[in-house]
Amino acid sequence: MLTIGCHLSSSAGYLAMGKEAVRIGANDFQFFTRNPRGGTAKPLDLDDIKAFEEYRKENGITAVLAHAPYTLNACSKDAGLREFAKNTMSDDISRLENIDGAMYNFHPGSHVGQGEEIGIQFIADMLNSVLFPEQKTLVLLETMAGKGSEIGRNFQELKDIADKVKLNDKLGVCLDTCHVFDGGYDIVNDLDGTLNEFDKIIGLERLKAIHLNDSMNTLGCHKDRHAKIGEGGIGLQAITNIINHPKLRELPFFLETPNDIDGYQKEIELLKSLYRE
Ligand code: FE
Ligand code: FE
Ligand code: ZN
């Protein structure tokens, strides 16, 4: 069965997200841990979480992916902002420990002119200060489009981060199809080649989730503008190949396409119809 869902608003809590997911035919979902532009998280509601966990078992929601706020930049030039990134991630993870099998995705960061090497070191420093041995929440590095000074624009940069992290059994990768395409990986004409390269550099066992998005732009443009499924440079045939690929088809897929909830429902229906059972 295809594991597919989309990004949902977290404002009404976990149970509400679970119900919304089921209503639109999803069996997973993603949400922001707090306002994507920063700010504090709501207090933890353990009753809501308990109700969600029960609902989820009955309704087959298999994967829950939390997304860190965009303002979290582990490799800012500003020591205060690097500290904010550490505190935010640490607080987010401690909350997610209450959700069964939750994963936590973040954008590695932007080195803002300090260079990749320093950027990668700062990101590893954050992870080394935040991750803890008993942690159950898997932290995912997202593949980035490489706009501006983004770290994670190729597989090697993610590998270099993981290599510097002591508890790197807590780390995985979330592959964003729009981002890797914009980053120059030709998943349209050579999906196998891209996956082989991922396997050679990072190892496919680290691949834990897919952000399934089309791209408004062309291969290698380093732009990061998501398009609706089948309406961009990746196209429906390539997306069909991605969800059915033997090395990807069991992973949880998360839509981050420019849609309202009805649009997401339609895309989920479409993707289910394209999945070969
Ligand atoms: Fe993201
Ligand atoms: Fe993404
Ligand atoms: Zn994006």
Tab-separated table of C-alpha atoms and ligand atoms in Angstrom:
chain	number	residue	atom	x	y	z
A	1	MET	CA	0.000	0.000	0.000
A	2	LEU	CA	1.187	3.484	-0.823
A	3	THR	CA	2.011	5.528	2.267
A	4	ILE	CA	1.003	9.034	1.284
A	5	GLY	CA	-0.119	12.205	2.971
A	6	CYS	CA	0.521	15.908	2.955
A	7	HIS	CA	1.496	18.865	5.039
A	8	LEU	CA	-1.252	19.799	7.524
A	9	SER	CA	-1.835	22.696	9.889
A	10	SER	CA	-0.993	21.727	13.467
A	11	SER	CA	-3.052	24.484	15.100
A	12	ALA	CA	-5.814	22.158	16.347
A	13	GLY	CA	-3.496	19.441	17.671
A	14	TYR	CA	-2.564	15.868	16.833
A	15	LEU	CA	-5.993	14.235	16.944
A	16	ALA	CA	-7.370	16.895	14.598
A	17	MET	CA	-4.483	16.306	12.170
A	18	GLY	CA	-5.077	12.567	12.310
A	19	LYS	CA	-8.759	13.004	11.510
A	20	GLU	CA	-8.024	15.453	8.724
A	21	ALA	CA	-5.505	13.015	7.222
A	22	VAL	CA	-8.013	10.168	7.262
A	23	ARG	CA	-10.734	12.384	5.812
A	24	ILE	CA	-8.629	13.134	2.737
A	25	GLY	CA	-7.472	9.546	2.243
A	26	ALA	CA	-3.981	9.987	3.715
A	27	ASN	CA	-2.175	7.477	5.918
A	28	ASP	CA	0.641	9.795	6.989
A	29	PHE	CA	1.112	13.544	7.441
A	30	GLN	CA	3.645	16.275	8.081
A	31	PHE	CA	3.278	19.427	10.173
A	32	PHE	CA	5.368	22.333	11.462
A	33	THR	CA	6.426	21.978	15.090
A	34	ARG	CA	5.794	25.696	15.528
A	35	ASN	CA	5.231	28.718	13.313
A	36	PRO	CA	7.503	28.152	10.285
A	37	ARG	CA	8.888	31.666	10.756
A	38	GLY	CA	9.808	30.931	14.370
A	39	GLY	CA	8.116	31.529	17.707
A	40	THR	CA	7.270	29.284	20.614
A	41	ALA	CA	5.477	25.940	20.455
A	42	LYS	CA	2.153	25.385	22.143
A	43	PRO	CA	2.262	23.546	25.487
A	44	LEU	CA	2.214	19.757	25.092
A	45	ASP	CA	-1.275	18.292	25.413
A	46	LEU	CA	-0.754	14.711	26.566
A	47	ASP	CA	-4.491	13.931	26.441
A	48	ASP	CA	-4.567	14.970	22.799
A	49	ILE	CA	-1.540	12.802	22.087
A	50	LYS	CA	-3.088	9.801	23.818
A	51	ALA	CA	-6.321	10.221	21.861
A	52	PHE	CA	-4.314	10.612	18.643
A	53	GLU	CA	-2.277	7.452	19.262
A	54	GLU	CA	-5.480	5.439	19.736
A	55	TYR	CA	-7.137	6.974	16.681
A	56	ARG	CA	-4.047	6.399	14.639
A	57	LYS	CA	-3.875	2.676	15.388
A	58	GLU	CA	-7.510	2.209	14.429
A	59	ASN	CA	-7.135	4.221	11.251
A	60	GLY	CA	-3.744	3.142	9.992
A	61	ILE	CA	-1.731	6.359	10.148
A	62	THR	CA	1.711	4.848	9.899
A	63	ALA	CA	4.124	7.779	9.685
A	64	VAL	CA	4.265	11.181	11.354
A	65	LEU	CA	6.830	13.690	10.175
A	66	ALA	CA	7.456	16.916	12.050
A	67	HIS	CA	9.149	19.765	10.173
A	68	ALA	CA	11.405	22.248	11.963
A	69	PRO	CA	10.744	25.972	11.446
A	70	TYR	CA	12.541	27.609	8.514
A	71	THR	CA	14.164	30.081	10.888
A	72	LEU	CA	16.226	27.292	12.428
A	73	ASN	CA	19.692	27.917	10.992
A	74	ALA	CA	22.409	25.903	12.671
A	75	CYS	CA	25.115	27.662	10.644
A	76	SER	CA	24.111	31.277	11.046
A	77	LYS	CA	26.951	33.804	11.455
A	78	ASP	CA	25.263	34.966	14.638
A	79	ALA	CA	26.083	32.897	17.719
A	80	GLY	CA	22.720	33.836	19.244
A	81	LEU	CA	20.864	32.409	16.246
A	82	ARG	CA	22.945	29.234	16.367
A	83	GLU	CA	21.994	28.923	20.019
A	84	PHE	CA	18.330	29.474	19.113
A	85	ALA	CA	18.622	26.647	16.564
A	86	LYS	CA	19.995	24.269	19.191
A	87	ASN	CA	17.339	25.176	21.750
A	88	THR	CA	14.523	24.900	19.220
A	89	MET	CA	15.643	21.511	17.949
A	90	SER	CA	16.198	20.214	21.443
A	91	ASP	CA	12.747	21.355	22.578
A	92	ASP	CA	11.098	19.939	19.428
A	93	ILE	CA	12.748	16.545	19.867
A	94	SER	CA	11.824	16.283	23.531
A	95	ARG	CA	8.164	16.875	22.582
A	96	LEU	CA	8.286	14.395	19.707
A	97	GLU	CA	9.555	11.685	22.017
A	98	ASN	CA	5.890	11.401	23.064
A	99	ILE	CA	4.758	10.436	19.538
A	100	ASP	CA	5.238	6.842	18.489
A	101	GLY	CA	7.926	6.598	15.787
A	102	ALA	CA	7.886	10.316	15.010
A	103	MET	CA	10.532	11.666	12.660
A	104	TYR	CA	11.852	15.231	12.652
A	105	ASN	CA	12.924	16.859	9.403
A	106	PHE	CA	15.044	19.997	9.186
A	107	HIS	CA	16.810	22.122	6.579
A	108	PRO	CA	20.503	21.722	7.373
A	109	GLY	CA	21.073	25.481	7.143
A	110	SER	CA	22.579	28.312	5.118
A	111	HIS	CA	26.220	29.165	5.651
A	112	VAL	CA	25.624	32.809	4.631
A	113	GLY	CA	29.024	33.290	3.079
A	114	GLN	CA	31.104	31.489	5.707
A	115	GLY	CA	31.660	28.587	3.298
A	116	GLU	CA	30.453	24.987	3.213
A	117	GLU	CA	33.131	23.665	5.511
A	118	ILE	CA	32.259	25.976	8.400
A	119	GLY	CA	28.562	25.493	7.697
A	120	ILE	CA	28.840	21.728	7.861
A	121	GLN	CA	30.833	21.935	11.084
A	122	PHE	CA	28.228	24.192	12.773
A	123	ILE	CA	25.406	21.837	11.739
A	124	ALA	CA	27.287	18.847	13.139
A	125	ASP	CA	28.012	20.853	16.327
A	126	MET	CA	24.288	21.465	16.801
A	127	LEU	CA	23.450	17.790	16.311
A	128	ASN	CA	26.223	16.723	18.651
A	129	SER	CA	24.897	18.998	21.367
A	130	VAL	CA	21.224	18.056	20.867
A	131	LEU	CA	21.021	14.324	20.102
A	132	PHE	CA	20.976	11.983	23.088
A	133	PRO	CA	21.558	8.231	23.409
A	134	GLU	CA	18.034	7.196	24.542
A	135	GLN	CA	16.397	9.281	21.803
A	136	LYS	CA	13.733	7.509	19.736
A	137	THR	CA	12.918	10.349	17.342
A	138	LEU	CA	14.827	10.003	14.102
A	139	VAL	CA	16.191	13.322	12.820
A	140	LEU	CA	16.139	13.748	9.043
A	141	LEU	CA	18.412	16.010	7.037
A	142	GLU	CA	16.464	17.338	4.053
A	143	THR	CA	18.052	17.406	0.607
A	144	MET	CA	18.075	21.046	-0.516
A	145	ALA	CA	17.819	22.825	-3.891
A	146	GLY	CA	21.014	24.802	-3.261
A	147	LYS	CA	19.503	28.255	-3.442
A	148	GLY	CA	21.638	30.968	-1.900
A	149	SER	CA	24.153	29.387	0.464
A	150	GLU	CA	22.089	26.341	1.446
A	151	ILE	CA	23.980	23.343	2.774
A	152	GLY	CA	22.641	19.982	1.622
A	153	ARG	CA	22.532	20.862	-2.072
A	154	ASN	CA	24.148	17.528	-2.893
A	155	PHE	CA	24.388	14.118	-1.256
A	156	GLN	CA	28.034	14.585	-0.317
A	157	GLU	CA	27.260	17.545	1.957
A	158	LEU	CA	24.696	15.487	3.880
A	159	LYS	CA	27.186	12.644	4.174
A	160	ASP	CA	29.841	15.074	5.462
A	161	ILE	CA	27.436	16.251	8.183
A	162	ALA	CA	26.510	12.696	9.234
A	163	ASP	CA	30.187	11.704	9.389
A	164	LYS	CA	30.841	14.402	11.990
A	165	VAL	CA	27.915	13.397	14.227
A	166	LYS	CA	28.671	10.976	17.047
A	167	LEU	CA	25.142	9.595	17.489
A	168	ASN	CA	24.544	9.313	13.786
A	169	ASP	CA	22.311	6.285	14.244
A	170	LYS	CA	19.718	8.979	15.114
A	171	LEU	CA	20.096	10.520	11.649
A	172	GLY	CA	18.318	9.833	8.387
A	173	VAL	CA	17.610	11.705	5.162
A	174	CYS	CA	14.395	13.073	3.697
A	175	LEU	CA	14.652	13.356	-0.073
A	176	ASP	CA	12.638	16.227	-1.522
A	177	THR	CA	11.973	15.512	-5.207
A	178	CYS	CA	11.653	19.197	-6.146
A	179	HIS	CA	14.854	20.058	-4.315
A	180	VAL	CA	17.023	17.291	-5.788
A	181	PHE	CA	15.706	18.067	-9.280
A	182	ASP	CA	16.416	21.771	-8.809
A	183	GLY	CA	19.767	20.725	-7.341
A	184	GLY	CA	20.707	18.994	-10.599
A	185	TYR	CA	19.844	15.313	-10.043
A	186	ASP	CA	17.994	14.072	-13.123
A	187	ILE	CA	15.256	12.037	-11.474
A	188	VAL	CA	13.210	12.362	-14.681
A	189	ASN	CA	15.563	10.569	-17.084
A	190	ASP	CA	17.863	8.774	-14.671
A	191	LEU	CA	16.139	7.957	-11.385
A	192	ASP	CA	18.250	4.811	-11.027
A	193	GLY	CA	21.440	6.812	-11.466
A	194	THR	CA	20.377	9.277	-8.778
A	195	LEU	CA	19.470	6.502	-6.348
A	196	ASN	CA	22.720	4.675	-7.060
A	197	GLU	CA	24.622	7.838	-6.288
A	198	PHE	CA	22.640	8.313	-3.079
A	199	ASP	CA	23.428	4.738	-2.132
A	200	LYS	CA	27.122	5.067	-2.911
A	201	ILE	CA	27.567	8.345	-1.017
A	202	ILE	CA	25.074	8.202	1.862
A	203	GLY	CA	23.632	4.675	1.783
A	204	LEU	CA	19.977	4.039	0.941
A	205	GLU	CA	19.397	2.632	4.437
A	206	ARG	CA	19.450	6.262	5.635
A	207	LEU	CA	16.630	7.293	3.316
A	208	LYS	CA	13.533	7.461	5.528
A	209	ALA	CA	11.034	9.787	3.837
A	210	ILE	CA	10.210	11.477	0.539
A	211	HIS	CA	8.828	14.965	0.072
A	212	LEU	CA	6.883	14.435	-3.131
A	213	ASN	CA	6.699	17.687	-5.075
A	214	ASP	CA	6.837	18.728	-8.691
A	215	SER	CA	9.080	21.677	-9.577
A	216	MET	CA	8.074	24.973	-11.205
A	217	ASN	CA	11.540	25.201	-12.717
A	218	THR	CA	14.096	23.178	-14.664
A	219	LEU	CA	16.764	20.646	-13.777
A	220	GLY	CA	19.657	22.242	-11.875
A	221	CYS	CA	18.058	25.695	-11.532
A	222	HIS	CA	18.684	25.879	-7.716
A	223	LYS	CA	15.356	27.678	-7.204
A	224	ASP	CA	13.068	25.632	-4.890
A	225	ARG	CA	9.560	26.499	-6.105
A	226	HIS	CA	7.210	23.559	-5.674
A	227	ALA	CA	4.584	22.768	-8.318
A	228	LYS	CA	1.472	20.630	-8.161
A	229	ILE	CA	1.925	16.967	-9.056
A	230	GLY	CA	2.244	16.613	-12.831
A	231	GLU	CA	2.269	20.358	-13.465
A	232	GLY	CA	5.996	21.054	-13.355
A	233	GLY	CA	9.370	20.111	-14.755
A	234	ILE	CA	9.313	16.653	-13.167
A	235	GLY	CA	5.956	15.600	-14.580
A	236	LEU	CA	3.499	12.831	-13.895
A	237	GLN	CA	5.385	9.990	-15.562
A	238	ALA	CA	8.528	10.576	-13.490
A	239	ILE	CA	6.446	10.928	-10.330
A	240	THR	CA	4.710	7.637	-11.139
A	241	ASN	CA	8.139	6.032	-11.503
A	242	ILE	CA	9.251	7.488	-8.158
A	243	ILE	CA	6.317	6.166	-6.090
A	244	ASN	CA	6.638	2.732	-7.698
A	245	HIS	CA	10.411	2.393	-7.644
A	246	PRO	CA	11.406	-0.797	-5.774
A	247	LYS	CA	13.843	1.176	-3.595
A	248	LEU	CA	11.328	3.909	-2.743
A	249	ARG	CA	7.849	2.397	-2.839
A	250	GLU	CA	7.765	1.333	0.826
A	251	LEU	CA	8.824	4.753	2.143
A	252	PRO	CA	6.369	7.341	3.447
A	253	PHE	CA	5.632	10.102	0.891
A	254	PHE	CA	4.591	13.611	1.938
A	255	LEU	CA	3.120	16.190	-0.444
A	256	GLU	CA	4.221	19.808	-0.048
A	257	THR	CA	2.615	20.996	-3.247
A	258	PRO	CA	0.891	24.404	-3.522
A	259	ASN	CA	-2.614	23.153	-2.673
A	260	ASP	CA	-5.495	23.727	-0.346
A	261	ILE	CA	-6.865	20.657	1.423
A	262	ASP	CA	-9.172	19.708	-1.483
A	263	GLY	CA	-6.222	19.884	-3.858
A	264	TYR	CA	-4.238	17.575	-1.585
A	265	GLN	CA	-7.141	15.136	-1.437
A	266	LYS	CA	-7.220	14.983	-5.250
A	267	GLU	CA	-3.461	14.470	-5.520
A	268	ILE	CA	-3.566	11.674	-2.940
A	269	GLU	CA	-6.345	9.982	-4.889
A	270	LEU	CA	-4.417	10.376	-8.136
A	271	LEU	CA	-1.191	8.973	-6.665
A	272	LYS	CA	-2.985	6.002	-5.148
A	273	SER	CA	-4.435	5.217	-8.572
A	274	LEU	CA	-0.929	5.297	-10.076
A	275	TYR	CA	0.579	2.982	-7.461
A	276	ARG	CA	1.003	-0.623	-8.555
A	277	GLU	CA	-0.228	-2.851	-5.730
B	1	FE	FE	11.456	21.420	3.960
B	2	FE	FE	10.583	19.599	1.409
B	3	ZN	ZN	11.124	23.371	-0.918
